[in-house]
Short mmCIF file of C-alpha atoms and ligand atoms in Angstrom, two decimals:
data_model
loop_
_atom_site.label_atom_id
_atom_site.label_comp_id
_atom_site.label_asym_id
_atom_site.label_seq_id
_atom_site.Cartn_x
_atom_site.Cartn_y
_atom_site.Cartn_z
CA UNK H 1 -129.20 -20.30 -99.38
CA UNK H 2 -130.04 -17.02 -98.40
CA UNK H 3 -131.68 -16.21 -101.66
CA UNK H 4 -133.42 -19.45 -101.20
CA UNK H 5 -135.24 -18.89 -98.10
CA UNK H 6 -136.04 -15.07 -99.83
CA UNK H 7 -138.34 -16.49 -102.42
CA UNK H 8 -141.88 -16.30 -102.52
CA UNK H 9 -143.71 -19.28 -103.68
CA UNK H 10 -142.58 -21.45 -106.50
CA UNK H 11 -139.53 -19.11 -107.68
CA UNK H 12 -141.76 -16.15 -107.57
CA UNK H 13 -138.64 -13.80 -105.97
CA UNK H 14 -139.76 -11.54 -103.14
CA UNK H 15 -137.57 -8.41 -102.22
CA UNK H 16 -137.12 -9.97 -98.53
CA UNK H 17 -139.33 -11.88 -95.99
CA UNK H 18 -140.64 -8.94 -94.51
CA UNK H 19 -140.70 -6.78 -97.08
CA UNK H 20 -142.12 -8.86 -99.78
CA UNK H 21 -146.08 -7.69 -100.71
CA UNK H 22 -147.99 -9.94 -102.87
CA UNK H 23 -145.35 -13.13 -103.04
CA UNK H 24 -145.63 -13.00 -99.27
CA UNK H 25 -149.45 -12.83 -98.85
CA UNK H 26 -149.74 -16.21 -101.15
CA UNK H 27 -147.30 -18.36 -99.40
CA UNK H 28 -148.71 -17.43 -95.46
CA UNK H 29 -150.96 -19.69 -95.45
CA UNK H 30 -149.11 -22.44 -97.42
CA UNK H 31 -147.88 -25.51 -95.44
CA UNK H 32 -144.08 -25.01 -94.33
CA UNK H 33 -142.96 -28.17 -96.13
CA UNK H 34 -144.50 -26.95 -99.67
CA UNK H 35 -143.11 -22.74 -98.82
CA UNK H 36 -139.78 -23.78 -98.35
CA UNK H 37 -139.20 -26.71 -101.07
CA UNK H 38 -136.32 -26.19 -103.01
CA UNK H 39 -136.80 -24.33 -105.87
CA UNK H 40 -133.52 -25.51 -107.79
CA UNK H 41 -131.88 -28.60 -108.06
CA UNK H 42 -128.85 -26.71 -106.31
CA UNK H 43 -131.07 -26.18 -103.39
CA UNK H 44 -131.48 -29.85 -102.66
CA UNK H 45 -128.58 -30.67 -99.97
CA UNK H 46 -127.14 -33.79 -99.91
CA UNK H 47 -128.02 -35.81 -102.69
CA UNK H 48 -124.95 -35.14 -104.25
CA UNK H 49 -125.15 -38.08 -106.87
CA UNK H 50 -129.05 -36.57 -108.11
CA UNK H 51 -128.34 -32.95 -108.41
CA UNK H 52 -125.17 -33.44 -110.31
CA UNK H 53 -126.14 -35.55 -113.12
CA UNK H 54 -128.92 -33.46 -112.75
CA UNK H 55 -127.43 -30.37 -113.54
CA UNK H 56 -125.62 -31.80 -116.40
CA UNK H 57 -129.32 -32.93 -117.94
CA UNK H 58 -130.39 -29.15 -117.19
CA UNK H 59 -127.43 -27.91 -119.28
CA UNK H 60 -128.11 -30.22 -122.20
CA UNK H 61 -131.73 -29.89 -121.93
CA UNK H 62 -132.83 -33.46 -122.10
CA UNK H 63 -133.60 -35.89 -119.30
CA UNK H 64 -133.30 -39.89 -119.04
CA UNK H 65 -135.96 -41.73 -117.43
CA UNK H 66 -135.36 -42.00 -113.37
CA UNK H 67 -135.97 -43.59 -110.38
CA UNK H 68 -135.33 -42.34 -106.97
CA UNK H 69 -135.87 -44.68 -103.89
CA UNK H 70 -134.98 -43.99 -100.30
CA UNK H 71 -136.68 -42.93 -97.34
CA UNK H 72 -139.60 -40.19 -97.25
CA UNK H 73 -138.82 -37.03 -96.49
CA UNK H 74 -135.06 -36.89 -98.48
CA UNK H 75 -136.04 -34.47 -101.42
CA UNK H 76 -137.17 -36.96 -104.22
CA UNK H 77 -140.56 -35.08 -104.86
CA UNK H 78 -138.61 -31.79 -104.43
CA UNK H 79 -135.48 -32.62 -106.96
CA UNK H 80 -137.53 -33.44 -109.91
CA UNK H 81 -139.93 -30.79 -109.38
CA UNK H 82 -137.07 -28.19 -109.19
CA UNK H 83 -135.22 -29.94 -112.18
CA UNK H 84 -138.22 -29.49 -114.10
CA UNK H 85 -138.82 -25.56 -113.57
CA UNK H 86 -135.22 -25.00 -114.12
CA UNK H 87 -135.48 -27.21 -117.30
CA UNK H 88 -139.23 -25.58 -118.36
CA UNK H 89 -139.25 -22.38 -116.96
CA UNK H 90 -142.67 -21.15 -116.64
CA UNK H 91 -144.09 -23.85 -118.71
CA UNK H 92 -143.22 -26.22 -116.17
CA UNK H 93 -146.62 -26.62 -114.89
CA UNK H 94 -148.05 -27.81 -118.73
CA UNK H 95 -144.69 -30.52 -118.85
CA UNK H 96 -145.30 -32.28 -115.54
CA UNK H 97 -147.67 -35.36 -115.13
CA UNK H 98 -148.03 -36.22 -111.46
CA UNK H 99 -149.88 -39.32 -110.74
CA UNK H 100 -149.73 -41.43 -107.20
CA UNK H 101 -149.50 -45.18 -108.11
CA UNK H 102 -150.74 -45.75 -105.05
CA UNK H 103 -153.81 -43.93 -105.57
CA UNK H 104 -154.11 -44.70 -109.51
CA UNK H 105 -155.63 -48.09 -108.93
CA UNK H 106 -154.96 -50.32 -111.80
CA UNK H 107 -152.42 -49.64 -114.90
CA UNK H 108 -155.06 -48.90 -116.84
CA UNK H 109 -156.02 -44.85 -115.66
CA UNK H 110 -152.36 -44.45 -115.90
CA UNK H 111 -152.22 -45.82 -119.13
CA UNK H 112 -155.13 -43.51 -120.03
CA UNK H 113 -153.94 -40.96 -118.10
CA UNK H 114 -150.34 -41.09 -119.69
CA UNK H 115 -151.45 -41.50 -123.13
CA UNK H 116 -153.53 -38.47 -123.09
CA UNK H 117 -150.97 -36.29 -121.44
CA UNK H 118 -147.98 -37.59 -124.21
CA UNK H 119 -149.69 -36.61 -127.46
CA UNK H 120 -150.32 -33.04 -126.01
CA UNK H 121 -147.43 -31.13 -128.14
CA UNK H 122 -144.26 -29.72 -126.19
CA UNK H 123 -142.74 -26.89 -128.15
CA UNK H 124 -139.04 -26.45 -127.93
CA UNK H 125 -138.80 -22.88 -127.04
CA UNK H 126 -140.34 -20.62 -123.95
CA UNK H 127 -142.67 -17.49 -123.71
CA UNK H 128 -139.40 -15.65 -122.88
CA UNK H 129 -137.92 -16.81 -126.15
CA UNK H 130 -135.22 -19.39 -124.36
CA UNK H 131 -135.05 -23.09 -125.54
CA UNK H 132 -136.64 -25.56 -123.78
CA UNK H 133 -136.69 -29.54 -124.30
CA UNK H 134 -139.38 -30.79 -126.31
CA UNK H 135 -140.66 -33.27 -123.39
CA UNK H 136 -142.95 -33.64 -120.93
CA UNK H 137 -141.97 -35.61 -117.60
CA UNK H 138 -144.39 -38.14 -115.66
CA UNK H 139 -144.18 -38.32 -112.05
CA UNK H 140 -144.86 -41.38 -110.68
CA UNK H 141 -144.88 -41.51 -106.89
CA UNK H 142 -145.24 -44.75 -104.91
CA UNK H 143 -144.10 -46.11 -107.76
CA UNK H 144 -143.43 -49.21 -105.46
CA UNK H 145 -147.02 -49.09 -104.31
CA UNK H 146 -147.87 -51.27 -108.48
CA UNK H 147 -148.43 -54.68 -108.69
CA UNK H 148 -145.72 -56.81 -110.70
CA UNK H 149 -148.56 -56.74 -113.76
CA UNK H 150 -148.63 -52.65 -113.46
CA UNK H 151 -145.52 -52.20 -113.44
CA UNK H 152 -144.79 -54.81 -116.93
CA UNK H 153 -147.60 -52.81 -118.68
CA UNK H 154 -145.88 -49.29 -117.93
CA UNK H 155 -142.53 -50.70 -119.48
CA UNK H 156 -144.08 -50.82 -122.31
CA UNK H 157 -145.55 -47.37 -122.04
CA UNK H 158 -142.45 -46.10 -121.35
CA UNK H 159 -140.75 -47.65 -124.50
CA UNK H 160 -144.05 -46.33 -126.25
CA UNK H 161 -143.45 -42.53 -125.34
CA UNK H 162 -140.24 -42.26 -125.37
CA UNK H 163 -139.48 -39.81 -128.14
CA UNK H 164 -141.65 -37.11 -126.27
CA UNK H 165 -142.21 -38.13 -122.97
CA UNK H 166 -139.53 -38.97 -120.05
CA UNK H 167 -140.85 -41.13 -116.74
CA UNK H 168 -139.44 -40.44 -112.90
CA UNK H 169 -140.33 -42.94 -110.87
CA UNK H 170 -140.48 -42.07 -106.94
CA UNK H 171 -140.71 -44.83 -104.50
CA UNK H 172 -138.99 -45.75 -101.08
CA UNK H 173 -138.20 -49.49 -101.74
CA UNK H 174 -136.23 -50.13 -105.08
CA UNK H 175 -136.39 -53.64 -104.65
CA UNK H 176 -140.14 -53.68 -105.20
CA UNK H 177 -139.93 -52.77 -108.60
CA UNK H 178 -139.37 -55.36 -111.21
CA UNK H 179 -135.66 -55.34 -113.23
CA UNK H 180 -137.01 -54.58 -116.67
CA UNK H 181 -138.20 -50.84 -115.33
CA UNK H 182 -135.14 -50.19 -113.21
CA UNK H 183 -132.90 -51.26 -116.13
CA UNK H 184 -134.77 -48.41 -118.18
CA UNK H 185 -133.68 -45.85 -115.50
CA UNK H 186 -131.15 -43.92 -114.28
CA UNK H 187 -131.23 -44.92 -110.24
CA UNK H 188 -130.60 -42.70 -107.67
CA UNK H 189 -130.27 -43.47 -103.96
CA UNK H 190 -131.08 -41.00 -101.67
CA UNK H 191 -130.10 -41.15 -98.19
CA UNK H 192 -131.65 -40.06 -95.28
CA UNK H 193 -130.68 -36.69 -94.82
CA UNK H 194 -127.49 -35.63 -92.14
CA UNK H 195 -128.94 -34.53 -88.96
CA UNK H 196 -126.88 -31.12 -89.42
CA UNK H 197 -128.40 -30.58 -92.50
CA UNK H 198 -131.60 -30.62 -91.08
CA UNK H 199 -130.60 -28.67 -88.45
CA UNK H 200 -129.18 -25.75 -90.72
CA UNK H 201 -132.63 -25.71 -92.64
CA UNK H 202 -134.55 -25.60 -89.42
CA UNK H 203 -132.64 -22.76 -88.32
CA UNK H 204 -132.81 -20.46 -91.22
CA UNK H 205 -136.85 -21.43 -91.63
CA UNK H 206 -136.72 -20.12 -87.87
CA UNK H 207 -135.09 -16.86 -88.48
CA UNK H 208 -137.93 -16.34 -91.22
CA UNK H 209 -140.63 -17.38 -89.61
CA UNK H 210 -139.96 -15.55 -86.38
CA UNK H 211 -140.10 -18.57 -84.35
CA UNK H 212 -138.46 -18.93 -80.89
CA UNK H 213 -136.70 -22.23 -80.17
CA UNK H 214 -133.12 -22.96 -78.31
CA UNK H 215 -130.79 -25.03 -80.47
CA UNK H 216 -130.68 -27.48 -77.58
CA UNK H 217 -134.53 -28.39 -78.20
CA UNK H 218 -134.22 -27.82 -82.03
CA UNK H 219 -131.73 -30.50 -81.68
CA UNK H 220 -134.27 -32.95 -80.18
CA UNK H 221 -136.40 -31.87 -82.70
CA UNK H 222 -133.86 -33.04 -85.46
CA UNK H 223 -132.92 -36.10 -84.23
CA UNK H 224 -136.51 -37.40 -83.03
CA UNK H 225 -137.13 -36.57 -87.40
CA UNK H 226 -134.83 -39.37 -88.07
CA UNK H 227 -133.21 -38.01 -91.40
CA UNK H 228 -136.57 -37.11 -92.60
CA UNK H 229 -137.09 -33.31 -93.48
CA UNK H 230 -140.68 -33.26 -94.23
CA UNK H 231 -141.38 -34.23 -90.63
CA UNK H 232 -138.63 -32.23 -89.17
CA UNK H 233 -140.00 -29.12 -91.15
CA UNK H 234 -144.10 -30.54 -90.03
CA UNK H 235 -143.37 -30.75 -86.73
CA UNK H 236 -141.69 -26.91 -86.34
CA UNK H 237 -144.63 -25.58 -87.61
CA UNK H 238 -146.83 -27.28 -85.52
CA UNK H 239 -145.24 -26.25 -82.51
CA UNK H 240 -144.82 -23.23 -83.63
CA UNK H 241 -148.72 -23.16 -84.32
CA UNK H 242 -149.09 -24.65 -80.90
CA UNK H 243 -147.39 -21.37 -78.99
CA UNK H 244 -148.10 -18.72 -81.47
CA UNK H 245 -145.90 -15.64 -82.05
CA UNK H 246 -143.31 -14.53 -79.37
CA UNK H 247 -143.14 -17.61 -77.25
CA UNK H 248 -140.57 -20.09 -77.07
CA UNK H 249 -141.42 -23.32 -78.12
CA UNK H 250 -140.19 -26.01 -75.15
CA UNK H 251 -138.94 -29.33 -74.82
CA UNK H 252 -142.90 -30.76 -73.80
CA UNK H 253 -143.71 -29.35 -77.25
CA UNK H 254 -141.31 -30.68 -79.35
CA UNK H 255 -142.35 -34.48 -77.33
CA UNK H 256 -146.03 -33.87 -77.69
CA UNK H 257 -146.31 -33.07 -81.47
CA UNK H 258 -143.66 -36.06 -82.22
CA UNK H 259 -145.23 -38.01 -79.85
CA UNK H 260 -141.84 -39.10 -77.87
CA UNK H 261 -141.86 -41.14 -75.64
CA UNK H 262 -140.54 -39.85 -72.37
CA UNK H 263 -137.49 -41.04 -70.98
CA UNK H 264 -138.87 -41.92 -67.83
CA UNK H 265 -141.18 -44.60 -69.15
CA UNK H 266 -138.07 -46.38 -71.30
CA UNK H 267 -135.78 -45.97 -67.76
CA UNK H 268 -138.20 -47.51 -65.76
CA UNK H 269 -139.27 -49.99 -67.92
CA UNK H 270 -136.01 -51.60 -68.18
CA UNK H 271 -135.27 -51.20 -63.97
CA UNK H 272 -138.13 -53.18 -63.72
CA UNK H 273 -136.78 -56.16 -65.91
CA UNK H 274 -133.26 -56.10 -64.50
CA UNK H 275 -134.20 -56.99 -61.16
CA UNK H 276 -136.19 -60.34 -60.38
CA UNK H 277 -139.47 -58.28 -59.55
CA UNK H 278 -143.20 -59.35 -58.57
CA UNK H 279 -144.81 -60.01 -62.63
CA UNK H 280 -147.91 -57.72 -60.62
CA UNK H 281 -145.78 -54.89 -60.60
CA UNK H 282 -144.29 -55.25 -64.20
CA UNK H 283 -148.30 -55.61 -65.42
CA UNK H 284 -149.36 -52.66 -63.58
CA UNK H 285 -146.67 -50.56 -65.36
CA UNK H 286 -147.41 -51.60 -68.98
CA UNK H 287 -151.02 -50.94 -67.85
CA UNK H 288 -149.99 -46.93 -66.58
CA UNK H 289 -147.67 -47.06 -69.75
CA UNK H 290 -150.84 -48.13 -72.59
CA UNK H 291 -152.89 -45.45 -70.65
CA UNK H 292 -150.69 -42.74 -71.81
CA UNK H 293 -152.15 -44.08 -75.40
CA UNK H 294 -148.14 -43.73 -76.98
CA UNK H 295 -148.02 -45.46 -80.35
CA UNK H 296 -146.97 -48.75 -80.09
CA UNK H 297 -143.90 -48.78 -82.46
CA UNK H 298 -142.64 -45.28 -81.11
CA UNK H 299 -142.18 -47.54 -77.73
CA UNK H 300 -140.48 -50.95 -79.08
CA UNK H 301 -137.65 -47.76 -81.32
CA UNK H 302 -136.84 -46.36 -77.74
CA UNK H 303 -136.50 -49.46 -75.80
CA UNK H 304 -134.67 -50.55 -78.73
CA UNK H 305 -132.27 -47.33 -78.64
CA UNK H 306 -131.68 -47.80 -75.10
CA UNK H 307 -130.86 -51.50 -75.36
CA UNK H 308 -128.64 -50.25 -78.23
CA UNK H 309 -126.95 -47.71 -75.71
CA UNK H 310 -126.89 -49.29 -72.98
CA UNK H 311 -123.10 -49.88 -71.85
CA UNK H 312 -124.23 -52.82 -68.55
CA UNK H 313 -126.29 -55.39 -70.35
CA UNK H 314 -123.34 -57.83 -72.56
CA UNK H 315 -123.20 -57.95 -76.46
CA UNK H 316 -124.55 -61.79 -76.35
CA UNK H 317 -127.20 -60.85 -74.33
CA UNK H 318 -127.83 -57.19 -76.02
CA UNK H 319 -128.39 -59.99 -79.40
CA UNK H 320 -130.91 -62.14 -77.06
CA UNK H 321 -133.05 -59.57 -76.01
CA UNK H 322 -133.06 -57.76 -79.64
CA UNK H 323 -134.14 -60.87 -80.67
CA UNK H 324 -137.11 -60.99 -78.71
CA UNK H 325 -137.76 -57.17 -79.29
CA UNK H 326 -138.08 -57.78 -83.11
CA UNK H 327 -140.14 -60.52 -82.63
CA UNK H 328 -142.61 -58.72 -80.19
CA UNK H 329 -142.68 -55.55 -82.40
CA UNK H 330 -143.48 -57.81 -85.57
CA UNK H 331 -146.94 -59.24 -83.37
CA UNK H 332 -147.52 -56.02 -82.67
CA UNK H 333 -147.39 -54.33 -85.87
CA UNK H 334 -149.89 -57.41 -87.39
CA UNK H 335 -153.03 -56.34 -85.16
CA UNK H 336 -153.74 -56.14 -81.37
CA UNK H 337 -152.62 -57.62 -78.08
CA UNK H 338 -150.15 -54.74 -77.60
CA UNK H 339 -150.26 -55.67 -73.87
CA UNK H 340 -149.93 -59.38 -73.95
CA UNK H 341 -146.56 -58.50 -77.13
CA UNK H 342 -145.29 -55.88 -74.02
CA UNK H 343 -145.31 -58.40 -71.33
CA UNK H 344 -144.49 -61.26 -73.20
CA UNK H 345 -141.19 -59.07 -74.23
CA UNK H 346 -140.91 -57.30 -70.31
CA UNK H 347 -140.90 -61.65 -68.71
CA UNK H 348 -138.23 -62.76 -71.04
CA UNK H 349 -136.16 -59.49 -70.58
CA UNK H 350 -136.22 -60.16 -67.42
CA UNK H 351 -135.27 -63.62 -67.43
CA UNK H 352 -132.20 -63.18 -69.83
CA UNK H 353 -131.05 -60.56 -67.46
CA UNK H 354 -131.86 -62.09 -63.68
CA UNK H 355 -131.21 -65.80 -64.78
CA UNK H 356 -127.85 -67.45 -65.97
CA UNK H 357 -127.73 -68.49 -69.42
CA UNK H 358 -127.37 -72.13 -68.30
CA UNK H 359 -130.09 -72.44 -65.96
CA UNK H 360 -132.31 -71.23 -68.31
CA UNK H 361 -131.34 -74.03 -71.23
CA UNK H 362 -131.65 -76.59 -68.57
CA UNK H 363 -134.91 -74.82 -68.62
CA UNK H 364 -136.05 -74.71 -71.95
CA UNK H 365 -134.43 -78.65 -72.18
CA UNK H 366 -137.18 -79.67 -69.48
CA UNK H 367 -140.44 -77.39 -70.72
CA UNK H 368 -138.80 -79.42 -74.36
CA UNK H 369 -139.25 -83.13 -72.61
CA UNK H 370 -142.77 -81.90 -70.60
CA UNK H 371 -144.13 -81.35 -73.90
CA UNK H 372 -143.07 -84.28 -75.79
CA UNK H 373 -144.10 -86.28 -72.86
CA UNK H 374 -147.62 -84.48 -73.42
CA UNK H 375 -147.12 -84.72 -77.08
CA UNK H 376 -148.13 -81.20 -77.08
CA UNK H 377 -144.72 -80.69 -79.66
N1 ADP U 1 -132.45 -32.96 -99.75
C1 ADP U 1 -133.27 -31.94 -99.40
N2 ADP U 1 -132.86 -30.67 -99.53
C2 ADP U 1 -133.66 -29.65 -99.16
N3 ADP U 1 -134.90 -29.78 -98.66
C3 ADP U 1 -135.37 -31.03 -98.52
C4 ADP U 1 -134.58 -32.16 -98.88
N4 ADP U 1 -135.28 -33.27 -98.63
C5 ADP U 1 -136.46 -32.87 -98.16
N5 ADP U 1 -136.53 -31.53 -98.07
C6 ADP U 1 -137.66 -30.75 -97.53
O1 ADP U 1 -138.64 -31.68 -97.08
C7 ADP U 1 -139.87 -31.52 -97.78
C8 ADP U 1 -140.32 -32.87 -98.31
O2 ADP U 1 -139.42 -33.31 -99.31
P1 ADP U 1 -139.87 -34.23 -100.52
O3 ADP U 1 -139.02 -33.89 -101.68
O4 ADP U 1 -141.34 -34.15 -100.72
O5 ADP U 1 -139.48 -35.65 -99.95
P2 ADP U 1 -139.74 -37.10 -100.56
O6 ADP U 1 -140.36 -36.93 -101.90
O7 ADP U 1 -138.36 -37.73 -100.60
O8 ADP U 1 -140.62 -37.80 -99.58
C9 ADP U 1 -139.62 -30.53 -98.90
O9 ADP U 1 -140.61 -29.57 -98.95
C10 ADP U 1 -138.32 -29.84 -98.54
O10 ADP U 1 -138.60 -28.63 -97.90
MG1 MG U 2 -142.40 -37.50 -102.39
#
């Protein structure tokens, strides 16, 4: 690990951090995320599965087709890249097609793209004289991102190239690609990483870096990432950006660059609905809470972890109220009316929690016979 965190960029080795020369001065500026990517497939922690069929493919120097799905951030990007200079040494740069489906409109520029890149000849040996496969590897990122009709056409690229050319497909939902592709592939899950993982990388990008944080706050820092590294790693650079050298970075910073949500808005939020309160007060606190201009979503996951937590409110009614969250959370996340989703979520929280459950199906039994009177149903 150590010798990990020593190397410059791209398995360029530097003597140390600090007393590295020329590696050093070409990876300062680089983004944390891309400085401290794992540079062999051994380096990749956690996918267990990935890096050791992997390994076995590096030792026999050839490579099925893949697919990795899961969530961002888990080292998909990173694994194949790393497989590939261990598998290509210095080559490595001439054997790798990346392409972003999502960005490749159409099949066709891939196709195009592909072709051009496949009848480029691979040599079997290295400038250093070791053997080397005689492939090249396309990257396909947001693989999941291609219509039904891409994704068809590139099976049949993929059968096309296949004596020279091997395909990873990156994406973070499997179950948008179509079973004729993923039956071509090796598949690969890969999990969103262990929060002490995380932690362990954090800390030793730290000790490089020079950056002051307590583990306590780190730890926030971790767990606000959700099992995604990339952020994790993001978001310690920007605070470490944020303070510059020598100061510690605090709790505020860690909330304001992952936008968190304070606890104080999520604790009062749900006081308010657990008492029978004026609906004037409840709409003056969603109006102080959209002032503080928190996103949306980040709101509905913390009410939703509290609910989750929360050992007073009953399982039955812990189910009716996550009911209603979802629902709220979906209107929100098709366009506007953020305030009207939050109050219409903050009334009926309230009700489930101040009202019994029988009074309020006599309830919904006579707003059921107003309307049908009204024929409004
Ligand atoms: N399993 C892992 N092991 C080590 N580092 C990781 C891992 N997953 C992610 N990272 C770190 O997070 C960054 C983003 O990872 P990446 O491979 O691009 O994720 P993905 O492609 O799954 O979205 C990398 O630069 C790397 O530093
Ligand atoms: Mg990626």
């Amino acid at each position: 690990m150590q010798a990990f965190l020593k190397m410059g960029k791209l398995g360029e080795p530097s003597a140390s951090p600090s007393t590295s020369g020329a590696p050093k001065k070409k990876t300062k500026n680089l983004p944390w995320v891309e400085k401290y990517r794992p540079k062999t497939v051994e380096d990749v922690v956690e996918q267990r599965e990935a890096v050791s069929v992997l390994q076995q493919c590096i030792l026999g120097a050839d490579l099925p087709n893949l697919l990795f799905y899961g969530p961002p951030g888990t080292g998909k990007t990173s694994t194949i890249l790393a497989a590939a200079r261990q598998l290509f040494g210095d080559l490595y740069k001439e054997r790798i097609l990346e392409l972003n489906a999502s960005d490749e409109r159409g099949i066709q520029v891939i196709r195009e793209k592909i072709k051009t890149f496949s009848q480029l000849t691979a040599n079997s040996s290295r400038a250093d004289g070791k053997l080397c496969p005689a492939l090249k590897i396309v990257i396909l990122d947001e693989a999941d991102a291609m219509t039904h009709a891409a994704q068809a056409a590139l099976r049949r690229t993929m059968e096309k190239e296949t004596k020279t050319t091997r395909f990873c497909l990156l994406c973070n939902y499997v179950s948008r690609i179509i079973e004729p592709l993923t039956s071509r592939c090796t598949k690969f899950r890969f999990k969103p990483l262990n929060q002490s993982f995380v932690l362990e990388r954090l800390q030793e990008i730290c000790q490089v870096e020079d950056v002051l944080i307590n583990d306590d706050i780190l730890n926030v820092l971790v767990k606000e990432s959700g099992g995604d590294m990339r952020r994790a790693i993001t978001a310690l650079q920007s605070c470490a950006n944020l303070k510059g050298k020598g100061s510690h970075i605090t709790l505020e910073n860690v909330y304001e660059v992952l936008t968190v949500v304070p606890s104080k808005w999520v604790n009062s939020f749900w006081d308010l609905c657990k008492k029978p309160s004026d609906i004037k007060e409840i709409i003056q606190f969603i109006d102080d809470l959209e002032q503080q201009a928190y996103p949306i979503q980040k709101v509905y996951e913390h009410l939703n972890d509290f609910l989750m937590d929360s050992e007073n409110i009953d399982d039955r009614l812990k189910s009716e109220i996550g009911e209603k969250l979802a629902e709220s959370s979906f209107r929100s996340s098709c366009g506007r009316g953020d305030f009207t989703n939050l109050l219409d979520f903050a009334v009926h929280t309230q009700e489930i929690l101040t009202e019994p459950l029988e009074r309020r199906r006599m309830q919904a039994l006579e707003n059921a016979k107003f309307t049908t009177i009204l024929g409004l149903s």
